[in-house]
PDB file of C-alpha atoms in Angstrom:
ATOM      1  CA  MET A   1     -15.524   7.581  -1.047  1.00 65.00           C
ATOM      2  CA  SER A   2     -13.607   4.282  -1.318  1.00 72.00           C
ATOM      3  CA  PRO A   3     -10.387   3.554   0.593  1.00 75.00           C
ATOM      4  CA  GLY A   4      -8.510   3.529  -2.715  1.00 74.00           C
ATOM      5  CA  HIS A   5      -9.700   7.011  -3.606  1.00 80.00           C
ATOM      6  CA  ARG A   6      -8.849   8.249  -0.109  1.00 84.00           C
ATOM      7  CA  ARG A   7      -5.330   6.799  -0.347  1.00 83.00           C
ATOM      8  CA  LEU A   8      -4.832   8.475  -3.717  1.00 86.00           C
ATOM      9  CA  GLU A   9      -6.145  11.732  -2.300  1.00 91.00           C
ATOM     10  CA  GLY A  10      -3.753  11.429   0.663  1.00 88.00           C
ATOM     11  CA  TYR A  11      -0.840  10.669  -1.679  1.00 88.00           C
ATOM     12  CA  LYS A  12      -1.559  13.792  -3.713  1.00 93.00           C
ATOM     13  CA  LEU A  13      -1.953  15.942  -0.595  1.00 95.00           C
ATOM     14  CA  ALA A  14       1.371  14.667   0.773  1.00 92.00           C
ATOM     15  CA  LEU A  15       3.128  15.493  -2.506  1.00 92.00           C
ATOM     16  CA  GLN A  16       1.647  18.978  -2.472  1.00 95.00           C
ATOM     17  CA  ALA A  17       2.642  19.522   1.168  1.00 96.00           C
ATOM     18  CA  ALA A  18       6.206  18.493   0.308  1.00 96.00           C
ATOM     19  CA  GLY A  19       6.289  20.808  -2.707  1.00 96.00           C
ATOM     20  CA  ILE A  20       6.550  17.889  -5.143  1.00 94.00           C
ATOM     21  CA  PRO A  21       4.578  18.210  -8.368  1.00 94.00           C
ATOM     22  CA  ILE A  22       1.903  15.592  -9.059  1.00 94.00           C
ATOM     23  CA  ARG A  23       2.743  13.704 -12.238  1.00 93.00           C
ATOM     24  CA  GLU A  24      -0.332  11.817 -13.374  1.00 93.00           C
ATOM     25  CA  LYS A  25       1.745   9.559 -15.635  1.00 93.00           C
ATOM     26  CA  TYR A  26       3.128   7.950 -12.463  1.00 93.00           C
ATOM     27  CA  ILE A  27      -0.316   7.121 -11.099  1.00 92.00           C
ATOM     28  CA  VAL A  28      -1.586   3.879 -12.603  1.00 91.00           C
ATOM     29  CA  THR A  29      -4.607   1.810 -11.809  1.00 79.00           C
ATOM     30  CA  PRO A  30      -5.433  -1.690 -12.963  1.00 72.00           C
ATOM     31  CA  THR A  31      -7.383  -1.794 -16.228  1.00 74.00           C
ATOM     32  CA  GLN A  32      -9.633  -4.613 -15.024  1.00 71.00           C
ATOM     33  CA  SER A  33     -12.304  -4.263 -12.378  1.00 70.00           C
ATOM     34  CA  GLY A  34     -12.758  -6.404  -9.304  1.00 69.00           C
ATOM     35  CA  PRO A  35     -10.867  -6.944  -6.064  1.00 70.00           C
ATOM     36  CA  ARG A  36      -7.316  -5.720  -6.354  1.00 75.00           C
ATOM     37  CA  SER A  37      -5.069  -8.779  -6.558  1.00 85.00           C
ATOM     38  CA  PHE A  38      -1.595  -9.939  -7.483  1.00 90.00           C
ATOM     39  CA  ARG A  39      -2.565 -10.053 -11.183  1.00 92.00           C
ATOM     40  CA  HIS A  40      -3.766  -6.431 -11.118  1.00 91.00           C
ATOM     41  CA  GLY A  41      -0.540  -5.268  -9.457  1.00 94.00           C
ATOM     42  CA  TYR A  42       1.574  -7.119 -12.005  1.00 95.00           C
ATOM     43  CA  GLU A  43      -0.301  -5.585 -14.945  1.00 93.00           C
ATOM     44  CA  ALA A  44      -0.283  -2.051 -13.506  1.00 93.00           C
ATOM     45  CA  ALA A  45       3.435  -2.235 -12.662  1.00 96.00           C
ATOM     46  CA  LYS A  46       4.308  -3.368 -16.196  1.00 96.00           C
ATOM     47  CA  ARG A  47       2.571  -0.249 -17.542  1.00 94.00           C
ATOM     48  CA  LEU A  48       4.254   1.917 -14.913  1.00 95.00           C
ATOM     49  CA  PHE A  49       7.701   0.571 -15.794  1.00 97.00           C
ATOM     50  CA  ALA A  50       7.175   1.732 -19.392  1.00 96.00           C
ATOM     51  CA  VAL A  51       6.979   5.381 -18.270  1.00 96.00           C
ATOM     52  CA  THR A  52      10.197   7.405 -18.571  1.00 94.00           C
ATOM     53  CA  PRO A  53      12.004   8.233 -16.533  1.00 94.00           C
ATOM     54  CA  ARG A  54      11.319   4.980 -14.717  1.00 94.00           C
ATOM     55  CA  VAL A  55       9.985   5.160 -11.175  1.00 94.00           C
ATOM     56  CA  ASP A  56      12.206   4.261  -8.243  1.00 94.00           C
ATOM     57  CA  GLY A  57       9.377   3.637  -5.792  1.00 95.00           C
ATOM     58  CA  ILE A  58       5.869   2.184  -5.680  1.00 96.00           C
ATOM     59  CA  PHE A  59       3.210   2.573  -3.014  1.00 93.00           C
ATOM     60  CA  ALA A  60       0.495   0.012  -3.723  1.00 93.00           C
ATOM     61  CA  PHE A  61      -3.117   0.157  -2.546  1.00 90.00           C
ATOM     62  CA  ASN A  62      -2.711  -3.247  -0.877  1.00 92.00           C
ATOM     63  CA  ASP A  63      -0.062  -5.886  -0.274  1.00 96.00           C
ATOM     64  CA  GLN A  64      -1.380  -8.156  -3.031  1.00 95.00           C
ATOM     65  CA  LEU A  65      -0.880  -5.396  -5.615  1.00 94.00           C
ATOM     66  CA  ALA A  66       2.596  -4.763  -4.207  1.00 97.00           C
ATOM     67  CA  VAL A  67       3.531  -8.437  -4.605  1.00 97.00           C
ATOM     68  CA  GLY A  68       2.318  -8.332  -8.213  1.00 96.00           C
ATOM     69  CA  ALA A  69       4.500  -5.258  -8.785  1.00 97.00           C
ATOM     70  CA  MET A  70       7.447  -7.122  -7.242  1.00 97.00           C
ATOM     71  CA  GLU A  71       6.942 -10.001  -9.676  1.00 97.00           C
ATOM     72  CA  ALA A  72       6.850  -7.618 -12.645  1.00 97.00           C
ATOM     73  CA  ALA A  73      10.081  -6.019 -11.409  1.00 98.00           C
ATOM     74  CA  PHE A  74      11.786  -9.411 -11.008  1.00 97.00           C
ATOM     75  CA  GLU A  75      10.725 -10.336 -14.546  1.00 97.00           C
ATOM     76  CA  LEU A  76      12.301  -7.141 -15.910  1.00 97.00           C
ATOM     77  CA  ASP A  77      15.442  -7.635 -13.797  1.00 97.00           C
ATOM     78  CA  ILE A  78      14.723  -4.482 -11.787  1.00 97.00           C
ATOM     79  CA  LYS A  79      16.603  -4.825  -8.517  1.00 96.00           C
ATOM     80  CA  ILE A  80      14.563  -4.394  -5.348  1.00 96.00           C
ATOM     81  CA  PRO A  81      15.390  -2.332  -3.282  1.00 95.00           C
ATOM     82  CA  ASP A  82      18.425  -0.966  -5.175  1.00 95.00           C
ATOM     83  CA  ASP A  83      16.544   0.223  -8.288  1.00 95.00           C
ATOM     84  CA  LEU A  84      12.996   0.164  -6.946  1.00 97.00           C
ATOM     85  CA  GLU A  85      11.486   0.353  -3.476  1.00 97.00           C
ATOM     86  CA  ILE A  86       7.990  -1.025  -2.865  1.00 97.00           C
ATOM     87  CA  ILE A  87       5.534  -0.517  -0.019  1.00 96.00           C
ATOM     88  CA  GLY A  88       2.138  -2.192   0.242  1.00 96.00           C
ATOM     89  CA  CYS A  89      -0.758  -1.639   2.557  1.00 93.00           C
ATOM     90  CA  GLY A  90      -2.526  -4.043   4.906  1.00 93.00           C
ATOM     91  CA  ASN A  91       0.305  -6.033   6.514  1.00 95.00           C
ATOM     92  CA  HIS A  92      -0.764  -9.327   4.974  1.00 93.00           C
ATOM     93  CA  PRO A  93       0.801 -12.184   6.994  1.00 91.00           C
ATOM     94  CA  LEU A  94       2.656 -13.571   3.965  1.00 91.00           C
ATOM     95  CA  GLY A  95       4.422 -10.252   3.346  1.00 93.00           C
ATOM     96  CA  ALA A  96       7.067 -10.983   5.959  1.00 93.00           C
ATOM     97  CA  ASP A  97       7.840 -14.411   4.454  1.00 93.00           C
ATOM     98  CA  LEU A  98       8.473 -13.452   0.831  1.00 94.00           C
ATOM     99  CA  ARG A  99      11.978 -13.826  -0.630  1.00 90.00           C
ATOM    100  CA  LEU A 100      12.171 -10.062  -0.047  1.00 94.00           C
ATOM    101  CA  ALA A 101      10.013  -9.172   2.934  1.00 96.00           C
ATOM    102  CA  LEU A 102       7.448  -6.544   1.924  1.00 97.00           C
ATOM    103  CA  SER A 103       7.404  -3.137   3.598  1.00 97.00           C
ATOM    104  CA  THR A 104       3.807  -2.274   4.406  1.00 96.00           C
ATOM    105  CA  ILE A 105       1.386   0.000   6.163  1.00 94.00           C
ATOM    106  CA  ASP A 106      -0.248  -1.843   9.075  1.00 95.00           C
ATOM    107  CA  GLN A 107      -3.824  -0.703   9.606  1.00 88.00           C
ATOM    108  CA  ASP A 108      -4.247  -2.885  12.722  1.00 88.00           C
ATOM    109  CA  THR A 109      -7.373  -4.635  11.473  1.00 85.00           C
ATOM    110  CA  THR A 110      -7.901  -6.331  14.845  1.00 88.00           C
ATOM    111  CA  LYS A 111      -8.193  -2.976  16.579  1.00 88.00           C
ATOM    112  CA  LEU A 112     -10.323  -1.696  13.701  1.00 85.00           C
ATOM    113  CA  GLY A 113     -12.737  -4.609  14.181  1.00 88.00           C
ATOM    114  CA  GLU A 114     -12.877  -4.055  17.937  1.00 89.00           C
ATOM    115  CA  LYS A 115     -13.596  -0.330  17.544  1.00 86.00           C
ATOM    116  CA  SER A 116     -16.237  -1.040  14.898  1.00 84.00           C
ATOM    117  CA  ALA A 117     -17.987  -3.546  17.151  1.00 87.00           C
ATOM    118  CA  LYS A 118     -17.996  -1.053  20.050  1.00 85.00           C
ATOM    119  CA  VAL A 119     -19.503   1.643  17.826  1.00 84.00           C
ATOM    120  CA  ILE A 120     -22.233  -0.727  16.611  1.00 85.00           C
ATOM    121  CA  LEU A 121     -23.020  -1.912  20.155  1.00 86.00           C
ATOM    122  CA  ASN A 122     -23.152   1.697  21.351  1.00 82.00           C
ATOM    123  CA  LEU A 123     -25.528   2.571  18.499  1.00 85.00           C
ATOM    124  CA  LEU A 124     -27.776  -0.349  19.387  1.00 87.00           C
ATOM    125  CA  ASP A 125     -27.678   0.438  23.098  1.00 86.00           C
ATOM    126  CA  LYS A 126     -27.805   4.248  23.135  1.00 84.00           C
ATOM    127  CA  GLY A 127     -28.927   5.123  19.616  1.00 80.00           C
ATOM    128  CA  HIS A 128     -25.883   7.241  18.868  1.00 75.00           C
ATOM    129  CA  GLY A 129     -22.139   7.003  18.531  1.00 72.00           C
ATOM    130  CA  PRO A 130     -19.135   8.827  17.120  1.00 74.00           C
ATOM    131  CA  ARG A 131     -19.502  10.082  13.557  1.00 71.00           C
ATOM    132  CA  ARG A 132     -15.920   9.164  12.795  1.00 76.00           C
ATOM    133  CA  THR A 133     -13.163   7.199  14.473  1.00 77.00           C
ATOM    134  CA  ILE A 134      -9.637   7.402  13.133  1.00 80.00           C
ATOM    135  CA  LEU A 135      -6.977   4.822  13.927  1.00 84.00           C
ATOM    136  CA  LYS A 136      -3.355   5.681  13.316  1.00 89.00           C
ATOM    137  CA  PRO A 137      -1.612   3.186  11.026  1.00 90.00           C
ATOM    138  CA  SER A 138       2.046   2.244  11.375  1.00 94.00           C
ATOM    139  CA  LEU A 139       4.764   1.726   8.809  1.00 94.00           C
ATOM    140  CA  ILE A 140       6.507  -1.641   8.911  1.00 95.00           C
ATOM    141  CA  VAL A 141       9.851  -1.286   7.178  1.00 94.00           C
ATOM    142  CA  ARG A 142      11.212  -4.445   5.576  1.00 95.00           C
ATOM    143  CA  ALA A 143      13.567  -5.417   2.754  1.00 95.00           C
ATOM    144  CA  THR A 144      11.570  -3.983  -0.177  1.00 96.00           C
ATOM    145  CA  SER A 145      12.253  -0.465   1.013  1.00 94.00           C
ATOM    146  CA  GLY A 146      15.928  -1.153   1.532  1.00 76.00           C
ATOM    147  CA  LYS A 147      16.129  -0.389   5.217  1.00 63.00           C
ATOM    148  CA  VAL A 148      16.644  -3.874   6.663  1.00 56.00           C
ATOM    149  CA  GLY A 149      17.764  -7.377   5.690  1.00 47.00           C
ATOM    150  CA  ARG A 150      15.802  -9.943   3.674  1.00 43.00           C
ATOM    151  CA  LYS A 151      13.547 -11.357   6.379  1.00 45.00           C
ATOM    152  CA  GLY A 152      13.895  -8.697   9.050  1.00 44.00           C
ATOM    153  CA  SER A 153      11.543  -5.914   9.911  1.00 42.00           C
ATOM    154  CA  ARG A 154      11.367  -2.953  12.195  1.00 40.00           C
ATOM    155  CA  ARG A 155       8.554  -0.584  12.954  1.00 39.00           C
ATOM    156  CA  ALA A 156       9.413   2.859  11.699  1.00 39.00           C
ATOM    157  CA  ALA A 157       6.379   4.671  13.044  1.00 35.00           C
ATOM    158  CA  GLN A 158       3.721   3.939  15.621  1.00 27.00           C
TER     159      GLN A 158
END
């Protein structure tokens, strides 16, 4: 299963655990295939903003999609974070330097690479390794979720 499908599955499970109904009309995916980019986020957000009542928050599959959603919101004069909060995923280095710093989920790709290399080396050396390794991501709260100033950030969870 792809990371995107797993994130969607996790989103739905979290809603269910919180007793919040899943409303499929608020789940949009880009209509075009390919790597998920700024353009895809812009297009998907424009469709999402047409749904009533309008959403007040977006969690995007990656930071590039989130930035595209931000651009669509700016174009429609939707105020971030007052009218809409946005969180991406991946902690792209440019996210902190946008006119509104992007809140994001940091997956610690450096640590992920290190763990992956150790698993591969262990497989090559011993012929076996862990079936699954899970790394805990952290939430980096910035201006697009309304918790801090324009360029600031603070880690909300470790």
